[in-house]
PDB file of C-alpha atoms and ligand atoms in Angstrom:
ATOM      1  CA  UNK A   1       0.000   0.000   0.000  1.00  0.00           C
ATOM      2  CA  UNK A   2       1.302   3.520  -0.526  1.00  0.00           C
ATOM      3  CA  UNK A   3       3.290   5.168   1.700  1.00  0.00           C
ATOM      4  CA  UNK A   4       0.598   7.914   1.147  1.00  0.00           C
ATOM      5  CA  UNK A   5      -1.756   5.768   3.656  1.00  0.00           C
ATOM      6  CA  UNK A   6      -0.606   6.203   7.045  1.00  0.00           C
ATOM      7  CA  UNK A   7      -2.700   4.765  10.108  1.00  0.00           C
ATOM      8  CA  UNK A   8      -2.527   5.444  14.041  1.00  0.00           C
ATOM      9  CA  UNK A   9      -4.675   5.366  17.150  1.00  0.00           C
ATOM     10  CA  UNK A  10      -5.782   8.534  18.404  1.00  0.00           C
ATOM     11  CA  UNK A  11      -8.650  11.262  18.697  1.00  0.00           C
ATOM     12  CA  UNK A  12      -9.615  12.209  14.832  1.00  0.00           C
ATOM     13  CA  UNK A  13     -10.753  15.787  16.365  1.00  0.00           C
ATOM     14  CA  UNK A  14      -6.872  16.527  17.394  1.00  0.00           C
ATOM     15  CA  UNK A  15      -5.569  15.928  14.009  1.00  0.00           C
ATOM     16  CA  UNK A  16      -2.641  18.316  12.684  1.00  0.00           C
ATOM     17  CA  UNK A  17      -3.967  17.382   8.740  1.00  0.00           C
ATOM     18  CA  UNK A  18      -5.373  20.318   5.997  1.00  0.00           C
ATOM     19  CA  UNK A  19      -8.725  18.696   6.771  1.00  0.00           C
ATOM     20  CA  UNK A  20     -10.669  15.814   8.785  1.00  0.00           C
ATOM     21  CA  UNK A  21     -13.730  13.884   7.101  1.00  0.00           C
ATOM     22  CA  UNK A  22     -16.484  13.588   8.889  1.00  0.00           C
ATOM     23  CA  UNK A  23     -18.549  10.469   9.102  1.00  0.00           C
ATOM     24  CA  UNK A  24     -21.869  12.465   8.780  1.00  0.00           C
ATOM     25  CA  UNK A  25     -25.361  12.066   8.076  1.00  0.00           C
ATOM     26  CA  UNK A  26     -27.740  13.026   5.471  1.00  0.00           C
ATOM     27  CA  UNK A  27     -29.049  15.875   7.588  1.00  0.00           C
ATOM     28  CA  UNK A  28     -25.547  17.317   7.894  1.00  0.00           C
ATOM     29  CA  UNK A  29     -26.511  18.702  11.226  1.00  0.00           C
ATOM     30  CA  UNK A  30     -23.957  17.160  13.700  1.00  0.00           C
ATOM     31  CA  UNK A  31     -25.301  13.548  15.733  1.00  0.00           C
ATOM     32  CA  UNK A  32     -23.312  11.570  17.548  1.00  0.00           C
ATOM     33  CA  UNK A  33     -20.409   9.355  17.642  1.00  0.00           C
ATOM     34  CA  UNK A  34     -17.235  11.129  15.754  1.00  0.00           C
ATOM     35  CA  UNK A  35     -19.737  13.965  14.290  1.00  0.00           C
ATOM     36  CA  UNK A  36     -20.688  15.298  17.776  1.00  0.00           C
ATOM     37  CA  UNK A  37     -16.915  15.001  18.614  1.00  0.00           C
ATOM     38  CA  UNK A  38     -15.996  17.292  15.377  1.00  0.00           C
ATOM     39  CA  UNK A  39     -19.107  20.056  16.372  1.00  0.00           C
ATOM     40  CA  UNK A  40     -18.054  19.769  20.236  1.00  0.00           C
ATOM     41  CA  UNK A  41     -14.216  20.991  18.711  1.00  0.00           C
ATOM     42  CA  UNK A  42     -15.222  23.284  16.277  1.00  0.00           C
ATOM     43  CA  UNK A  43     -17.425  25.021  18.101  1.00  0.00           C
ATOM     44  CA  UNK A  44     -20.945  26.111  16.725  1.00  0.00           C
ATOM     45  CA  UNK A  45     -19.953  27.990  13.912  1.00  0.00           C
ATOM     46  CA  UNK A  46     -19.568  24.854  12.128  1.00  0.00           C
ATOM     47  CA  UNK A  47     -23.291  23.977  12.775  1.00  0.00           C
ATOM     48  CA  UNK A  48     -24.358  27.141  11.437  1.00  0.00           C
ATOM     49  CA  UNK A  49     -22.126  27.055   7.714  1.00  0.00           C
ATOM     50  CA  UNK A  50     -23.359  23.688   7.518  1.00  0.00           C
ATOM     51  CA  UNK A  51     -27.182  25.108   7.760  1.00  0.00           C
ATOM     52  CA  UNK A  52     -25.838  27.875   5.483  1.00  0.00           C
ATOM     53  CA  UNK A  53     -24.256  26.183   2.914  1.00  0.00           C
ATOM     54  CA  UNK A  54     -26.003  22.874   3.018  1.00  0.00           C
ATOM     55  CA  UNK A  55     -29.632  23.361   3.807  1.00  0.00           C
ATOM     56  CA  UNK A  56     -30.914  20.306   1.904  1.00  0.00           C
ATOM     57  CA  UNK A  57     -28.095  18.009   3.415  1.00  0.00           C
ATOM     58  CA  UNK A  58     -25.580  15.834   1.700  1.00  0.00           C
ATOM     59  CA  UNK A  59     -26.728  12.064  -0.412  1.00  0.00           C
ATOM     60  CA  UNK A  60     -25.007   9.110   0.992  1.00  0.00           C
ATOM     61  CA  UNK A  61     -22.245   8.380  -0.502  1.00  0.00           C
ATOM     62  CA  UNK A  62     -21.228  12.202  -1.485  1.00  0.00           C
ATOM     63  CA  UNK A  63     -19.312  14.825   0.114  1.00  0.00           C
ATOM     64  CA  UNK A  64     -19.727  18.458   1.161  1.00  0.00           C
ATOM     65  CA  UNK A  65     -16.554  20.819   2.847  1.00  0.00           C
ATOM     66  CA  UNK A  66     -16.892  23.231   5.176  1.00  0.00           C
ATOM     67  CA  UNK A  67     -14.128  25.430   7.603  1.00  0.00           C
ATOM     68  CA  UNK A  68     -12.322  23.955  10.482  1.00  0.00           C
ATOM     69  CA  UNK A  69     -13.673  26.728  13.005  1.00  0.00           C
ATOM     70  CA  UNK A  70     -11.898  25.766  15.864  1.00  0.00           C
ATOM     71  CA  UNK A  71     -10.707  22.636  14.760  1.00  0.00           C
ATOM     72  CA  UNK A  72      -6.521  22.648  14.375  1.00  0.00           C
ATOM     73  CA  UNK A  73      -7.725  21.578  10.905  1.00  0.00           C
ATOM     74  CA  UNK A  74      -8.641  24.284   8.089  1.00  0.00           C
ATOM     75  CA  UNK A  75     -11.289  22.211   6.512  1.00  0.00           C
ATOM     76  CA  UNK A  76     -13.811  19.167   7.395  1.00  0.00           C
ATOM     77  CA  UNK A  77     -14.905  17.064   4.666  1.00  0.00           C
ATOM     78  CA  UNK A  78     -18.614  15.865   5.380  1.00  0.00           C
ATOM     79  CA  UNK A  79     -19.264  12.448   3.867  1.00  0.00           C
ATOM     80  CA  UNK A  80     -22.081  10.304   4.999  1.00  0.00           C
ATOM     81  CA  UNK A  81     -21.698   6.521   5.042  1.00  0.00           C
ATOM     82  CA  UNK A  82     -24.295   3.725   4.212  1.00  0.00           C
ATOM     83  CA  UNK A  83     -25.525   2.062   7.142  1.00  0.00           C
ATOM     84  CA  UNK A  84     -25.115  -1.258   6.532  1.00  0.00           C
ATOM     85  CA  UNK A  85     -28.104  -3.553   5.627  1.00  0.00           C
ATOM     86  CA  UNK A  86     -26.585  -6.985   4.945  1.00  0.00           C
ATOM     87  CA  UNK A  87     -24.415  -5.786   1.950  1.00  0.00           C
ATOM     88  CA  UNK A  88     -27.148  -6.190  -1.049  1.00  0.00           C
ATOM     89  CA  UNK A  89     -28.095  -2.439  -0.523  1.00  0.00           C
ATOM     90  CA  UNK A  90     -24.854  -1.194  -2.794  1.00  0.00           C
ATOM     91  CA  UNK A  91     -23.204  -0.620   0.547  1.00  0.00           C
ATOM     92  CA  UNK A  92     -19.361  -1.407  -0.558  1.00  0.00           C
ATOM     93  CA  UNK A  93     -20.235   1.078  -3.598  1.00  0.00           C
ATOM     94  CA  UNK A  94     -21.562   3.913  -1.352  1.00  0.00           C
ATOM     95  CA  UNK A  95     -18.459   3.631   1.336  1.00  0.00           C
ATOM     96  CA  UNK A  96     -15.926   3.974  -1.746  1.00  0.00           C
ATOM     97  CA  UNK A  97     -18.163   6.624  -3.140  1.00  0.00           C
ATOM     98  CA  UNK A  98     -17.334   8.336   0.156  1.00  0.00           C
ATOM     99  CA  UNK A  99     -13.434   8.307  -0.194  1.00  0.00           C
ATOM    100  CA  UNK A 100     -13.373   9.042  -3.472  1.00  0.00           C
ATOM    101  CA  UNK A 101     -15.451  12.017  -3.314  1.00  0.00           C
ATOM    102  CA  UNK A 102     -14.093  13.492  -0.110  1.00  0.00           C
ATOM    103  CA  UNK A 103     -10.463  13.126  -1.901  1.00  0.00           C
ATOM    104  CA  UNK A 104     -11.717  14.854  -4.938  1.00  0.00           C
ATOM    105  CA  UNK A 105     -12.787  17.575  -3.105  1.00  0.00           C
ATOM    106  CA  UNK A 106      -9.779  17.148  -1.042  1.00  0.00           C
ATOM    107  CA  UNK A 107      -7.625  17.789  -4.067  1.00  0.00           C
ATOM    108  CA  UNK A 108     -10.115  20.948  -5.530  1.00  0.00           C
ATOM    109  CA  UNK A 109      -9.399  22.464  -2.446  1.00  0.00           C
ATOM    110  CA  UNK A 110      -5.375  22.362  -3.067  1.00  0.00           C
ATOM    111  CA  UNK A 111      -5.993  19.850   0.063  1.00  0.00           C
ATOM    112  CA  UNK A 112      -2.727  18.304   0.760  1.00  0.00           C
ATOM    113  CA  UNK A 113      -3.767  16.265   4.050  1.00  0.00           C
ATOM    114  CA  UNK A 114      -6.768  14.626   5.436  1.00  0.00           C
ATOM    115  CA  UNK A 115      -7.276  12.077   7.907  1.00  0.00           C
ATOM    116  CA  UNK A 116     -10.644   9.585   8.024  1.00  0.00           C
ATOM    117  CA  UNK A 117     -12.413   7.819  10.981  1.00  0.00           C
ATOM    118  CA  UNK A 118     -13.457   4.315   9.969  1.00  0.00           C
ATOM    119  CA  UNK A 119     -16.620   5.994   8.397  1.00  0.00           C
ATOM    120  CA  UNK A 120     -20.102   4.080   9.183  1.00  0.00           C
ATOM    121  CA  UNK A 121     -18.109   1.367  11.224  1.00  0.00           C
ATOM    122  CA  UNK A 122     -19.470   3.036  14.635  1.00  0.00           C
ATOM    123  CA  UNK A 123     -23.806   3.589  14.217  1.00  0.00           C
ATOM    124  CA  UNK A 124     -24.286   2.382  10.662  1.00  0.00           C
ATOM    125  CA  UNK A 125     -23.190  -1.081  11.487  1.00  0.00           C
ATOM    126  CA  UNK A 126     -20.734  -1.794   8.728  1.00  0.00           C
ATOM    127  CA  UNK A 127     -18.609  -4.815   9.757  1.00  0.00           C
ATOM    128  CA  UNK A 128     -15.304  -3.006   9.923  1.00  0.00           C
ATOM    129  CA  UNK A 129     -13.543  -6.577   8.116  1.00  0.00           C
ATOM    130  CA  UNK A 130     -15.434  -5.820   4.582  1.00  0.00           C
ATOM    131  CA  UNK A 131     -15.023  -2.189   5.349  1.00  0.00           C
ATOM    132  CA  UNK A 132     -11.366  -1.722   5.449  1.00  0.00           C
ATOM    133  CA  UNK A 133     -10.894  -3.302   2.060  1.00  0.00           C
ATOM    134  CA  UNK A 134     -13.520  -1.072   0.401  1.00  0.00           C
ATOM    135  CA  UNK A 135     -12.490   1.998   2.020  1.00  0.00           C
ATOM    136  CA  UNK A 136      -8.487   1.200   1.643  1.00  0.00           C
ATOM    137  CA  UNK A 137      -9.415   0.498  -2.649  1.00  0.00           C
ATOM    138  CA  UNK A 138     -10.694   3.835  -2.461  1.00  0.00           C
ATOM    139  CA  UNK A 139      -8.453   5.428  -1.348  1.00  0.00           C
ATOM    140  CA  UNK A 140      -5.898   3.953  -3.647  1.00  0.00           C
ATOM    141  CA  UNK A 141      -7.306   4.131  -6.603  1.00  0.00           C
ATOM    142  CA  UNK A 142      -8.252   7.987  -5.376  1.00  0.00           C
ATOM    143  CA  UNK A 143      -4.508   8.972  -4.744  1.00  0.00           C
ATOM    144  CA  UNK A 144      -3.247   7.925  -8.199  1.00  0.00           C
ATOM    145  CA  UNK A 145      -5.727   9.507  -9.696  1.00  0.00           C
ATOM    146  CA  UNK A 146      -4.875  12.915  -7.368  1.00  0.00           C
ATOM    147  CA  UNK A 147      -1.157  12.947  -7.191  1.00  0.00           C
ATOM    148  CA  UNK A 148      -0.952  16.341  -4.950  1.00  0.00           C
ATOM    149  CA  UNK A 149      -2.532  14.931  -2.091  1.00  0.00           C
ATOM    150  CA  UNK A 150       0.459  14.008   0.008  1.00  0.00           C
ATOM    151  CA  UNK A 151      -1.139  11.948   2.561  1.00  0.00           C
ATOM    152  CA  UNK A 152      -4.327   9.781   4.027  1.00  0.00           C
ATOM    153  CA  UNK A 153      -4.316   9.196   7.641  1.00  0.00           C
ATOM    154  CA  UNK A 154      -6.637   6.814   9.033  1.00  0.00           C
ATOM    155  CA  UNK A 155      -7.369   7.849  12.552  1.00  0.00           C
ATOM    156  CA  UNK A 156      -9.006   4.935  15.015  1.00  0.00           C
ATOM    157  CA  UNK A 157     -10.356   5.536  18.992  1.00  0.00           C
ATOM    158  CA  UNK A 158      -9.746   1.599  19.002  1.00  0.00           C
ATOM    159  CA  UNK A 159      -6.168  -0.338  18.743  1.00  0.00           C
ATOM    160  CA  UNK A 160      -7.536  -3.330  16.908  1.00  0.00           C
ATOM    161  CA  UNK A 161      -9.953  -1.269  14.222  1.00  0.00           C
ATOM    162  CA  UNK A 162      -6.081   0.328  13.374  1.00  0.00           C
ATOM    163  CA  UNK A 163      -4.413  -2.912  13.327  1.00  0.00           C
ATOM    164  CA  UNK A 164      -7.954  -4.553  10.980  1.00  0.00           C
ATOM    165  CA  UNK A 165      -7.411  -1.346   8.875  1.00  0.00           C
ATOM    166  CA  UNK A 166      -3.583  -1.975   8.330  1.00  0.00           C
ATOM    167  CA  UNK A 167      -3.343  -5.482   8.441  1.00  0.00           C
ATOM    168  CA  UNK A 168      -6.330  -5.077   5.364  1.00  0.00           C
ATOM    169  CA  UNK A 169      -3.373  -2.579   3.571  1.00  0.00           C
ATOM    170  CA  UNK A 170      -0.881  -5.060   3.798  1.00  0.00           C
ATOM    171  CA  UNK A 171      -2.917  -7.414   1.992  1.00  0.00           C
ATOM    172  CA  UNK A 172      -4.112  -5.374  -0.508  1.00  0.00           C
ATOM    173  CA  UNK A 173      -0.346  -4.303  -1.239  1.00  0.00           C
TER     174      UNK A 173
HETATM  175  N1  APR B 201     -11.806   9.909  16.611  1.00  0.00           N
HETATM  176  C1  APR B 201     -11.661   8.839  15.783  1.00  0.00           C
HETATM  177  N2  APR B 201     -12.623   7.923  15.570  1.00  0.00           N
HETATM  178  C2  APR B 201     -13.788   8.100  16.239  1.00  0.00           C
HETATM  179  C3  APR B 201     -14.037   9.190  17.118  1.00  0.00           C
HETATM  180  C4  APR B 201     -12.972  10.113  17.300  1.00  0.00           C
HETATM  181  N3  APR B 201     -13.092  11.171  18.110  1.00  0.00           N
HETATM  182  N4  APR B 201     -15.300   9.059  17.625  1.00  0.00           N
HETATM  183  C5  APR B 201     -15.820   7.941  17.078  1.00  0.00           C
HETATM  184  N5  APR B 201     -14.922   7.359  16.254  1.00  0.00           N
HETATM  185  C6  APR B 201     -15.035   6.123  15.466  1.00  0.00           C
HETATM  186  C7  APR B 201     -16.027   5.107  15.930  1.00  0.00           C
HETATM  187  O1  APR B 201     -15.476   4.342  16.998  1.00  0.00           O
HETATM  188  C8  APR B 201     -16.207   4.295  14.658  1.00  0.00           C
HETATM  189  O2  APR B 201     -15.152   3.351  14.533  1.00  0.00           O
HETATM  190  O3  APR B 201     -15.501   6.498  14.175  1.00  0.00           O
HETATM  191  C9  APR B 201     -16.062   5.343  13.552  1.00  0.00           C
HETATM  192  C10 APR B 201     -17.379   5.766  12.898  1.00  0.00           C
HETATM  193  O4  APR B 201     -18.407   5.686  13.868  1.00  0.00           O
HETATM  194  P1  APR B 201     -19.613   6.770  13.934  1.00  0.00           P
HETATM  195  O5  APR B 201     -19.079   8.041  14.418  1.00  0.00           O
HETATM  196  O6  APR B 201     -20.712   6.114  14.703  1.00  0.00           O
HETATM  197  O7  APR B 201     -20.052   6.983  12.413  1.00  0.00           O
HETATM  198  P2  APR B 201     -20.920   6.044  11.448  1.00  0.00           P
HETATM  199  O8  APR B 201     -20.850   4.598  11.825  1.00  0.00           O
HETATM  200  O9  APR B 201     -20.499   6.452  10.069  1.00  0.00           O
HETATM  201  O10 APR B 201     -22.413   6.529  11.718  1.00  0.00           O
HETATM  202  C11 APR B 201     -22.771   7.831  11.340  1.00  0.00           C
HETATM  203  O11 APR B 201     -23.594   8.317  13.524  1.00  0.00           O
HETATM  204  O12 APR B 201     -22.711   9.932  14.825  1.00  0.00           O
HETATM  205  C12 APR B 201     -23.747   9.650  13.986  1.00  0.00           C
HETATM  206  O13 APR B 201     -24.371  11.758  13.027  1.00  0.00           O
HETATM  207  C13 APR B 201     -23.719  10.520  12.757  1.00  0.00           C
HETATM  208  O14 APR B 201     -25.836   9.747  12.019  1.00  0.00           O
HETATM  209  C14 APR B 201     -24.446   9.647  11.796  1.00  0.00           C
HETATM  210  C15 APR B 201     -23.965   8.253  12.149  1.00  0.00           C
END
């Protein structure tokens, strides 16, 4: 796998990247799990440019950028996830949809750094073993296609989802 990929254990909300992606929802208007973490550390002006900007929400599978606010980060990329439903419901498509687009917009933005939670592996119930392929193919195939982003750091509350996730890069080569 790249050297582009980079993985580690830690809070996503404390990230020193260009931008953090947000594992959203379709409302766009902050929840819980890492998306209450990123409003708690931005502070509510990121509530309000996401009401601004974003009034009818964001599709699943699509992405939508907003300031950092008080976030060390300049930018968060909002994607939202598929929750999982047995993986007929074009879930694997959706969560690379999700990469893809949030390093597309990564790279409009003259984005050179962003760092991902495991996105829908918390409250949309994706088994995190048939995510971290998906997401990880994504990526890839993203970062060839955008040489000037520099690096993709997947951030992980848990040990083992960061060992899954890297363990899954290995094997994917
Ligand atoms: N840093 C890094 N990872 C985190 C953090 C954090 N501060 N907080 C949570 N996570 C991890 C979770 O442990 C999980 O592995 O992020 C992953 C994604 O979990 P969720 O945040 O539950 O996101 P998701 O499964 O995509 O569900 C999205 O949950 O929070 C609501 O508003 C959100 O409705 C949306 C739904």
């Amino acid at each position: 796998m790249t050297e582009r990929i980079r993985f580690k254990r830690g809070d996503l909300t404390k990230e020193r990247v260009d931008a953090i992606v947000n594992a959203a929802n379709e409302r766009l208007r902050g929840g819980g799990g890492v998306d209450g973490a990123i409003h708690r550390r931005a502070g509510p002006g990121l509530l309000a440019e996401c009401i601004e900007l974003y009034s009818e929400g964001c599709p699943t599978g699509e992405a939508r950028i907003t300031g950092g606010h008080e976030l060390h980060a300049k930018y968060v990329i909002h994607t939202v996830g598929p929750i999982w439903e047995g993986g007929s419901a074009s879930e694997p498509e959706l969560l690379a949809a999700c990469h893809a687009h949030a390093i597309a917009l990564a790279a409009e933005h003259g984005i050179k750094s962003l760092a991902f939670p495991a996105i829908s592996c918390g409250v949309y119930g994706y088994p995190p073993e048939k995510a971290a392929p998906v997401a990880l193919g994504a990526v890839k195939e993203a970062l060839e296609q955008h040489p000037s982003i520099e690096l993709v750091r997947f951030v992980f509350l848990d040990a083992d989802l960061r060992d899954l996730f890297s363990a899954a890069a290995d094997r994917l080569g």
